[in-house]
Structures are given as structure tokens and as C-alpha cells.
Short mmCIF file of C-alpha atoms in Angstrom, two decimals:
data_model
loop_
_atom_site.label_atom_id
_atom_site.label_comp_id
_atom_site.label_asym_id
_atom_site.label_seq_id
_atom_site.Cartn_x
_atom_site.Cartn_y
_atom_site.Cartn_z
CA MET A 1 -8.43 -60.09 -14.05
CA ASN A 2 -4.61 -60.18 -13.21
CA PHE A 3 -3.16 -57.04 -11.53
CA ASN A 4 -2.05 -55.05 -15.14
CA GLN A 5 -4.36 -56.11 -16.80
CA LEU A 6 -6.49 -54.07 -13.92
CA SER A 7 -3.79 -51.28 -13.76
CA PHE A 8 -4.73 -50.45 -17.99
CA THR A 9 -8.33 -50.22 -17.24
CA LEU A 10 -8.07 -47.92 -14.54
CA MET A 11 -5.71 -45.95 -15.96
CA LEU A 12 -7.77 -45.88 -19.14
CA SER A 13 -10.75 -44.26 -16.74
CA VAL A 14 -8.67 -42.04 -15.72
CA LEU A 15 -7.66 -40.71 -19.31
CA LEU A 16 -11.48 -41.26 -20.09
CA VAL A 17 -12.79 -39.26 -17.50
CA VAL A 18 -10.03 -36.15 -18.21
CA SER A 19 -9.85 -35.80 -22.03
CA TYR A 20 -14.20 -35.55 -21.13
CA ARG A 21 -13.94 -33.01 -18.45
CA ASN A 22 -11.62 -30.97 -20.93
CA TYR A 23 -13.68 -31.60 -23.56
CA ALA A 24 -16.35 -30.26 -21.44
CA ARG A 25 -14.95 -27.34 -21.52
CA GLY A 26 -14.43 -26.80 -24.94
CA TYR A 27 -10.97 -28.14 -24.60
CA PRO A 28 -9.72 -30.33 -27.48
CA SER A 29 -7.55 -33.09 -25.79
CA HIS A 30 -4.41 -32.00 -26.13
CA GLU A 31 -4.68 -27.92 -25.65
CA VAL A 32 -5.22 -29.07 -21.72
CA PRO A 33 -4.80 -25.78 -19.77
CA ARG A 34 -1.98 -25.59 -17.54
CA GLN A 35 -2.86 -25.00 -13.88
CA GLU A 36 -1.32 -22.01 -12.76
CA LYS A 37 1.59 -22.73 -9.87
CA LYS A 38 -0.25 -21.71 -6.36
CA HIS A 39 1.33 -19.01 -4.07
CA ALA A 40 -0.04 -19.59 -0.99
CA PRO A 41 1.15 -15.98 1.16
CA PRO A 42 2.38 -16.37 4.67
CA PRO A 43 0.49 -14.70 7.98
CA PHE A 44 0.19 -12.05 8.29
CA GLU A 45 0.33 -10.48 11.76
CA VAL A 46 -2.36 -7.85 13.13
CA ASP A 47 -0.56 -7.51 16.19
CA SER A 48 2.61 -7.11 14.06
CA ALA A 49 1.61 -4.42 12.25
CA TYR A 50 0.04 -2.87 15.66
CA PHE A 51 3.45 -2.76 17.66
CA TYR A 52 4.89 -0.93 15.04
CA ILE A 53 1.86 1.74 14.57
CA GLN A 54 1.29 1.83 18.25
CA LYS A 55 6.01 2.58 18.25
CA GLN A 56 4.98 5.24 15.57
CA VAL A 57 2.81 7.23 18.20
CA HIS A 58 4.78 6.05 21.23
CA PHE A 59 7.65 8.70 19.34
CA GLY A 60 4.85 11.98 19.48
CA PRO A 61 3.44 13.68 16.21
CA ARG A 62 6.58 13.01 14.02
CA VAL A 63 6.21 16.15 12.49
CA PRO A 64 9.01 18.10 10.09
CA ASN A 65 11.41 19.49 11.62
CA THR A 66 10.73 17.85 15.26
CA HIS A 67 13.10 15.88 17.52
CA ALA A 68 10.12 13.20 16.78
CA HIS A 69 10.90 13.34 13.42
CA ARG A 70 14.19 12.48 13.27
CA LEU A 71 14.03 10.26 16.28
CA CYS A 72 10.78 8.22 13.67
CA ALA A 73 13.47 8.61 10.82
CA VAL A 74 15.69 6.62 12.38
CA TYR A 75 13.45 3.92 13.92
CA LEU A 76 12.42 2.77 10.01
CA GLN A 77 16.19 2.81 9.07
CA GLU A 78 16.93 0.15 11.25
CA LYS A 79 13.65 -1.55 11.49
CA LEU A 80 14.13 -2.24 7.59
CA THR A 81 17.97 -3.30 7.69
CA GLN A 82 16.94 -5.59 10.19
CA LEU A 83 14.06 -7.17 8.11
CA GLY A 84 16.47 -7.46 5.07
CA GLY A 85 16.26 -4.59 3.18
CA GLN A 86 18.82 -2.73 0.98
CA VAL A 87 18.17 0.43 2.68
CA GLN A 88 18.47 4.22 1.78
CA VAL A 89 17.54 7.37 3.12
CA GLN A 90 16.83 9.72 0.20
CA ALA A 91 17.30 13.18 2.45
CA PHE A 92 16.23 16.32 0.83
CA GLU A 93 14.62 20.53 1.69
CA ALA A 94 11.58 21.73 0.37
CA LYS A 95 9.82 24.69 1.20
CA ALA A 96 7.08 24.80 3.03
CA PHE A 97 3.66 26.81 2.38
CA ASN A 98 4.46 29.24 5.18
CA GLY A 99 7.81 28.62 3.87
CA GLU A 100 9.96 27.10 6.26
CA THR A 101 12.54 24.80 5.27
CA LEU A 102 12.13 21.67 6.24
CA HIS A 103 14.77 19.16 6.58
CA LEU A 104 12.52 15.46 4.33
CA LYS A 105 13.52 11.59 4.20
CA ASN A 106 12.54 9.68 1.92
CA ILE A 107 13.82 6.09 3.14
CA ILE A 108 12.97 3.19 0.74
CA ALA A 109 14.05 -0.33 1.05
CA CYS A 110 14.68 -3.00 -2.28
CA PHE A 111 13.96 -6.98 -0.45
CA ASN A 112 15.06 -9.75 -3.10
CA PRO A 113 16.99 -6.95 -5.75
CA SER A 114 17.79 -9.68 -7.64
CA HIS A 115 14.11 -9.57 -9.20
CA LYS A 116 13.65 -7.73 -12.09
CA ARG A 117 9.91 -7.21 -12.09
CA ARG A 118 8.99 -5.59 -9.29
CA ILE A 119 6.16 -3.73 -7.10
CA LEU A 120 6.18 -0.71 -4.57
CA LEU A 121 4.59 -0.55 -1.77
CA THR A 122 4.29 3.30 -0.04
CA ALA A 123 2.48 5.14 2.61
CA HIS A 124 4.04 8.57 4.20
CA TRP A 125 5.32 8.91 7.31
CA ASP A 126 4.92 12.58 8.62
CA THR A 127 2.40 14.42 10.16
CA ARG A 128 -0.04 17.05 10.17
CA PRO A 129 1.32 19.55 11.84
CA PHE A 130 -1.72 20.91 13.02
CA ALA A 131 -5.41 20.22 13.49
CA ASP A 132 -6.96 21.94 10.81
CA LYS A 133 -10.33 20.00 10.43
CA ASP A 134 -10.92 19.38 14.79
CA THR A 135 -12.73 21.92 17.16
CA SER A 136 -10.43 22.82 19.50
CA ASN A 137 -6.39 21.99 20.38
CA LYS A 138 -6.31 23.32 16.08
CA ASP A 139 -3.03 24.88 16.27
CA LEU A 140 -1.41 21.33 17.60
CA PRO A 141 0.00 18.57 15.70
CA ILE A 142 -2.25 15.29 15.59
CA ASP A 143 -1.06 12.07 16.79
CA GLY A 144 -1.90 10.94 13.01
CA ALA A 145 -1.92 6.93 13.90
CA ASN A 146 -4.23 6.50 10.93
CA ASP A 147 -2.93 8.88 8.73
CA GLY A 148 0.38 8.14 8.66
CA ALA A 149 1.18 5.27 11.31
CA SER A 150 -1.31 2.85 9.96
CA GLY A 151 0.13 2.81 6.42
CA VAL A 152 3.54 2.18 7.18
CA GLY A 153 3.10 -1.25 9.99
CA VAL A 154 1.30 -2.22 7.24
CA LEU A 155 4.24 -2.30 5.20
CA LEU A 156 6.80 -2.99 7.82
CA GLU A 157 4.52 -6.19 9.32
CA ILE A 158 4.91 -6.97 4.24
CA ALA A 159 9.10 -6.95 5.74
CA ARG A 160 8.84 -8.84 7.88
CA VAL A 161 6.80 -11.85 6.10
CA ILE A 162 8.69 -11.80 3.46
CA SER A 163 12.47 -11.63 4.92
CA TYR A 164 11.20 -14.26 7.55
CA SER A 165 9.32 -16.83 5.21
CA HIS A 166 9.22 -17.97 1.79
CA PRO A 167 9.80 -14.80 -0.30
CA PRO A 168 7.05 -14.43 -3.19
CA GLU A 169 8.49 -14.68 -6.73
CA VAL A 170 8.69 -10.85 -7.41
CA GLY A 171 11.40 -8.24 -5.61
CA VAL A 172 9.53 -5.51 -3.59
CA ASP A 173 10.49 -1.82 -3.62
CA ILE A 174 8.78 -0.10 -0.08
CA ILE A 175 9.10 3.65 0.71
CA PHE A 176 8.19 5.99 3.25
CA PHE A 177 7.57 9.40 1.53
CA ASP A 178 7.58 12.81 3.67
CA GLY A 179 5.65 15.66 3.57
CA GLU A 180 2.61 14.10 2.30
CA ASP A 181 1.00 16.38 5.15
CA TYR A 182 2.14 19.33 6.39
CA GLY A 183 -0.12 20.85 2.76
CA GLU A 184 -1.84 24.70 3.57
CA PRO A 185 -4.69 25.46 6.57
CA GLN A 186 -7.25 23.98 5.11
CA ASP A 187 -10.09 27.40 6.51
CA GLY A 188 -9.48 29.44 3.13
CA SER A 189 -7.21 31.61 5.98
CA LEU A 190 -4.18 31.38 2.80
CA PRO A 191 -4.29 32.80 -1.13
CA ILE A 192 -4.86 29.85 -3.38
CA SER A 193 -0.79 28.74 -4.63
CA ASN A 194 0.10 27.71 -8.31
CA ASN A 195 2.92 25.59 -5.41
CA ILE A 196 1.28 22.31 -5.03
CA PHE A 197 3.40 22.14 -0.44
CA TRP A 198 1.49 18.38 -0.67
CA CYS A 199 2.98 15.53 -0.96
CA LEU A 200 6.72 16.82 -1.27
CA GLY A 201 8.83 13.58 -0.89
CA ALA A 202 6.60 11.94 -3.55
CA GLN A 203 6.94 14.47 -5.94
CA TYR A 204 10.89 14.34 -5.02
CA TRP A 205 10.80 11.13 -5.97
CA SER A 206 9.46 10.64 -8.36
CA LYS A 207 11.28 13.52 -10.37
CA ASN A 208 14.85 12.56 -8.24
CA LYS A 209 14.15 8.48 -8.51
CA HIS A 210 16.68 7.01 -5.90
CA GLU A 211 18.32 4.69 -9.01
CA LYS A 212 18.30 6.50 -12.63
CA ASN A 213 16.35 3.33 -14.32
CA TYR A 214 14.22 2.56 -11.59
CA THR A 215 10.63 0.89 -12.09
CA ALA A 216 8.45 -1.41 -11.83
CA ALA A 217 5.60 -3.62 -12.46
CA TYR A 218 2.83 -1.24 -10.82
CA GLY A 219 3.00 0.88 -7.53
CA ILE A 220 -0.04 0.36 -4.61
CA LEU A 221 -0.07 3.71 -1.86
CA LEU A 222 -1.85 2.60 1.80
CA ASP A 223 -3.28 5.96 3.20
CA MET A 224 -5.32 5.39 6.46
CA VAL A 225 -6.02 2.03 6.66
CA GLY A 226 -6.55 1.19 10.25
CA ALA A 227 -9.34 3.43 10.74
CA ALA A 228 -12.31 0.52 13.07
CA ASN A 229 -15.02 0.33 9.86
CA ALA A 230 -13.44 1.83 7.74
CA THR A 231 -14.22 1.93 3.33
CA PHE A 232 -12.08 1.15 0.88
CA TYR A 233 -13.55 2.75 -2.16
CA ARG A 234 -12.35 3.30 -6.14
CA GLU A 235 -10.69 6.15 -6.09
CA GLN A 236 -10.45 8.29 -8.83
CA GLN A 237 -6.53 9.01 -9.93
CA SER A 238 -6.36 4.85 -9.53
CA MET A 239 -9.37 3.73 -11.97
CA TYR A 240 -7.89 6.68 -14.87
CA TYR A 241 -3.89 5.53 -14.62
CA ALA A 242 -4.34 2.09 -12.93
CA PRO A 243 -7.84 0.19 -13.18
CA GLN A 244 -6.45 -3.18 -14.07
CA ILE A 245 -4.64 -2.43 -10.95
CA VAL A 246 -7.77 -1.12 -8.74
CA LYS A 247 -9.17 -4.70 -9.48
CA LYS A 248 -6.70 -7.28 -9.26
CA VAL A 249 -6.99 -5.71 -5.87
CA TRP A 250 -10.37 -5.44 -4.47
CA ASP A 251 -11.17 -8.89 -6.63
CA THR A 252 -8.37 -10.40 -4.11
CA ALA A 253 -9.94 -8.58 -1.77
CA HIS A 254 -13.21 -9.82 -2.34
CA GLN A 255 -11.44 -13.68 -2.77
CA LEU A 256 -10.83 -13.70 0.48
CA GLY A 257 -14.25 -12.32 2.69
CA TYR A 258 -13.52 -8.64 2.74
CA GLY A 259 -15.29 -6.79 0.59
CA GLN A 260 -17.59 -5.30 3.68
CA TYR A 261 -13.33 -3.54 3.61
CA PHE A 262 -13.70 -3.01 -0.29
CA ILE A 263 -16.20 -1.59 -1.99
CA TYR A 264 -16.97 -1.20 -5.75
CA GLN A 265 -17.62 1.66 -5.87
CA ASP A 266 -15.90 4.65 -7.69
CA THR A 267 -15.09 7.48 -5.35
CA LYS A 268 -17.05 10.95 -7.31
CA GLU A 269 -13.33 12.59 -6.41
CA TYR A 270 -10.63 13.15 -7.78
CA ILE A 271 -7.95 12.96 -4.71
CA LEU A 272 -4.12 14.12 -4.65
CA ASP A 273 -1.50 12.17 -3.58
CA ASP A 274 1.04 10.72 -3.21
CA HIS A 275 0.19 8.56 -6.10
CA LEU A 276 -0.82 11.26 -8.32
CA PHE A 277 2.95 11.90 -8.83
CA VAL A 278 3.71 8.57 -9.04
CA ASN A 279 2.02 7.99 -12.16
CA LYS A 280 2.38 11.09 -13.58
CA GLU A 281 6.44 12.51 -12.89
CA ALA A 282 7.51 8.05 -11.99
CA HIS A 283 5.43 6.87 -14.81
CA ILE A 284 4.49 4.28 -12.88
CA PRO A 285 0.57 3.26 -12.54
CA MET A 286 -0.14 3.22 -9.03
CA ILE A 287 -3.22 2.81 -6.96
CA ASN A 288 -4.31 4.13 -4.02
CA ILE A 289 -5.67 2.26 -0.30
CA ILE A 290 -7.45 5.41 1.04
CA ASP A 291 -10.15 5.76 3.70
CA HIS A 292 -13.09 7.84 2.04
CA ASP A 293 -16.97 8.15 3.79
CA PRO A 294 -18.71 8.78 0.06
CA SER A 295 -21.36 10.59 3.01
CA SER A 296 -19.37 13.24 3.39
CA ASP A 297 -18.39 16.84 1.74
CA GLY A 298 -14.83 16.90 1.86
CA PHE A 299 -14.26 12.68 0.77
CA PHE A 300 -12.78 12.12 4.85
CA PRO A 301 -14.37 9.92 7.80
CA PRO A 302 -14.61 12.81 10.79
CA TYR A 303 -11.00 12.18 12.11
CA HIS A 304 -9.53 13.28 9.15
CA HIS A 305 -6.69 15.79 10.60
CA THR A 306 -8.49 16.46 13.70
CA HIS A 307 -7.56 15.19 17.27
CA GLU A 308 -9.61 12.27 17.14
CA ASP A 309 -6.74 10.36 14.52
CA ASN A 310 -5.01 8.39 17.26
CA LEU A 311 -4.34 5.13 18.35
CA GLN A 312 -7.84 4.36 19.97
CA LEU A 313 -8.64 4.49 16.32
CA ILE A 314 -6.60 1.57 14.96
CA ASP A 315 -8.73 -1.55 14.82
CA LYS A 316 -6.80 -5.06 13.55
CA LYS A 317 -9.73 -6.00 12.01
CA THR A 318 -9.05 -3.68 9.23
CA LEU A 319 -5.12 -4.03 9.97
CA GLY A 320 -5.25 -7.56 8.89
CA ALA A 321 -7.61 -6.58 6.00
CA VAL A 322 -5.61 -4.82 4.17
CA GLY A 323 -2.03 -7.34 5.24
CA GLU A 324 -4.20 -10.80 4.13
CA THR A 325 -5.44 -8.71 0.84
CA LEU A 326 -1.09 -7.37 0.08
CA LEU A 327 0.49 -10.24 0.34
CA HIS A 328 -2.01 -12.08 -1.23
CA VAL A 329 -1.58 -9.71 -4.12
CA ILE A 330 1.92 -10.00 -3.86
CA TYR A 331 2.55 -13.87 -3.77
CA GLN A 332 0.12 -14.36 -6.74
CA GLU A 333 2.20 -12.62 -9.32
CA CYS A 334 4.41 -14.96 -10.71
CA VAL A 335 7.72 -15.03 -12.64
CA SER A 336 7.34 -16.47 -15.85
CA PRO A 337 10.41 -19.23 -16.66
#
């Protein structure tokens, strides 16, 4: 057998094997499905995400109308700009439950602005002005290492990865909402109001988008995503408005080996959070990744709105599970040619 004969025989053998495999899978030989292009994301650096959380906490509680709040706003704006984002600051005022006028800022950054298909990632950056669930020092503000800083820290690291590595095939917008945690004390001391004093930044942005016709394919909210042994159940508002996005994120997490964090169970309660207004008012399907304790009477783990929400609560393994899952979701998005 000469070389040409050998080459022809080998080629014929390969074609026969491929044809047989396609036939066995139910595909005619001329209708072989195209393999999807894989988009491996760059690594998510947990030390970097932790540093961003630490930086926020070191400013002090980021309560609106305080010096720490103003310093942190400048830091976040400068950091997002340094990381390559096109940054806008949406300054506005809102009335708090106690009648105080709050001076608030939604901080917005656009990455890959030329892409029409966009993903919206959000977190709130303010902190609770009092520890109303604690047994001591209830009138003092909390550090908010997890409830506030953790979501921001993860998204800053994602911004760093997008800017300093190969970019995804979609545009990414990051919004840090202000005034999320300035709701009335949860001890029943105040009468029920028809106004919603929570999620002030998300309420404002959803009715006053930074771009008139802005939209996104979907959104993901991060809230309390850094505690040790956190468990993220499928939250009810998310399942109502964007079940397909919940499935995409939870499936990705399980494929990566993070099933102990992302639980395939629905919460029993709906929760009031920023994503509700993005869904209802901005009409962008958004899900919420949020720590949930199913044994709790109030949805949240025991540290919620207490002084236990400090840097000692933060676990880099949890940050890595959330950050790596989000990067894989983003980099799996492909834009059709």
C-alpha cells in the first residue's frame, strides 16, 4: 500500500466513525450540529475581591449623609474609572422614613460599550444606619462587610478581570445602588407607611435610567454574598420574573462544583430588594443572589443587621464561588455573527 492509498483509507475510516456516531445520536450525516464555541473566562482572584471589601469597610459605615459615605463614593468612582469603565454618577435626593433628606449617588460603569447585547450587574454600596436586630448598641451603624461591601467587592473584581484580560462577547454594565438599607427600624416602633423607604437608589434609577432607552438582556443582583458557609436559595421574586436566568446561574454554579452554596430549592418568602424595582419599573429581568437561612423566622442569617456583619464574617471561598460563577455566566454569552 502506497502513501496515497494509506491516506485515503485513514480519511475514509474517520468519516465512517463520525457518520456512525452522528447516526447513533439521531443526526443525519449531513446535519451535524455545530459545536458551540467555548469561552473560558479569566480567573477570579479572591484576594483582590477581599481587598476591595476591606477597603470599603475601612472607610467606616457607609451611611448616607456621612463623611465615610462621601469618601467611599469617590473611591468607587475612581476605581471603576481606573478599571476602564465609562463611569457616570447619578446624584439625587430622597426622603428617609424619618423625614431626613438623603443625598444619594448611584454609581454606574459601562464596559464594552460597543456591544448591543448587555448584562446588568448590581449591588448596593450603602450600609444600615443602625443595628436594629442586635441586642446591644442598636443605635450604632453596622460595618456592612457582607450586607453592602461584599457584592461591591465581587463586582469590582469582575470589572478588573474584564478590563485586564480578554473581554467577553457582551457588554457589561455595573450599577452600585445607594440608599438600599435606609428603611425603617424593624422593631415595629413606627406605624406602617404606604411609602417604601428601602431600595431608594434602585427605585430612582428604574424610573430615571442613566440612558433614556437603556435595556439589558438580563440582570443579576448581588446582596450578602461573602459570608462563610453562605447558602443561596432560589429567591421567589427571581423565580417569578426571571426563572430562566436563575436556572442559568444555578446550573453554572453546580457545573463548577459550587452546589453547596447554590441550592436547588426555592425560598418560601418573597423579599423586597433592588431587583424588584428593576423588574417591575425598568422591565429588565433580574435575579437576586442573596444569603438565606431557611431555619430563620425572617429569611436572613443571624448576623443580618447586627454588628456581627464585619470583616470576620467574610470567607474568600464564598467570594470565589460567587465570582467564578458570574464570570462563567458572562463569558458563556455569545453574540451571533
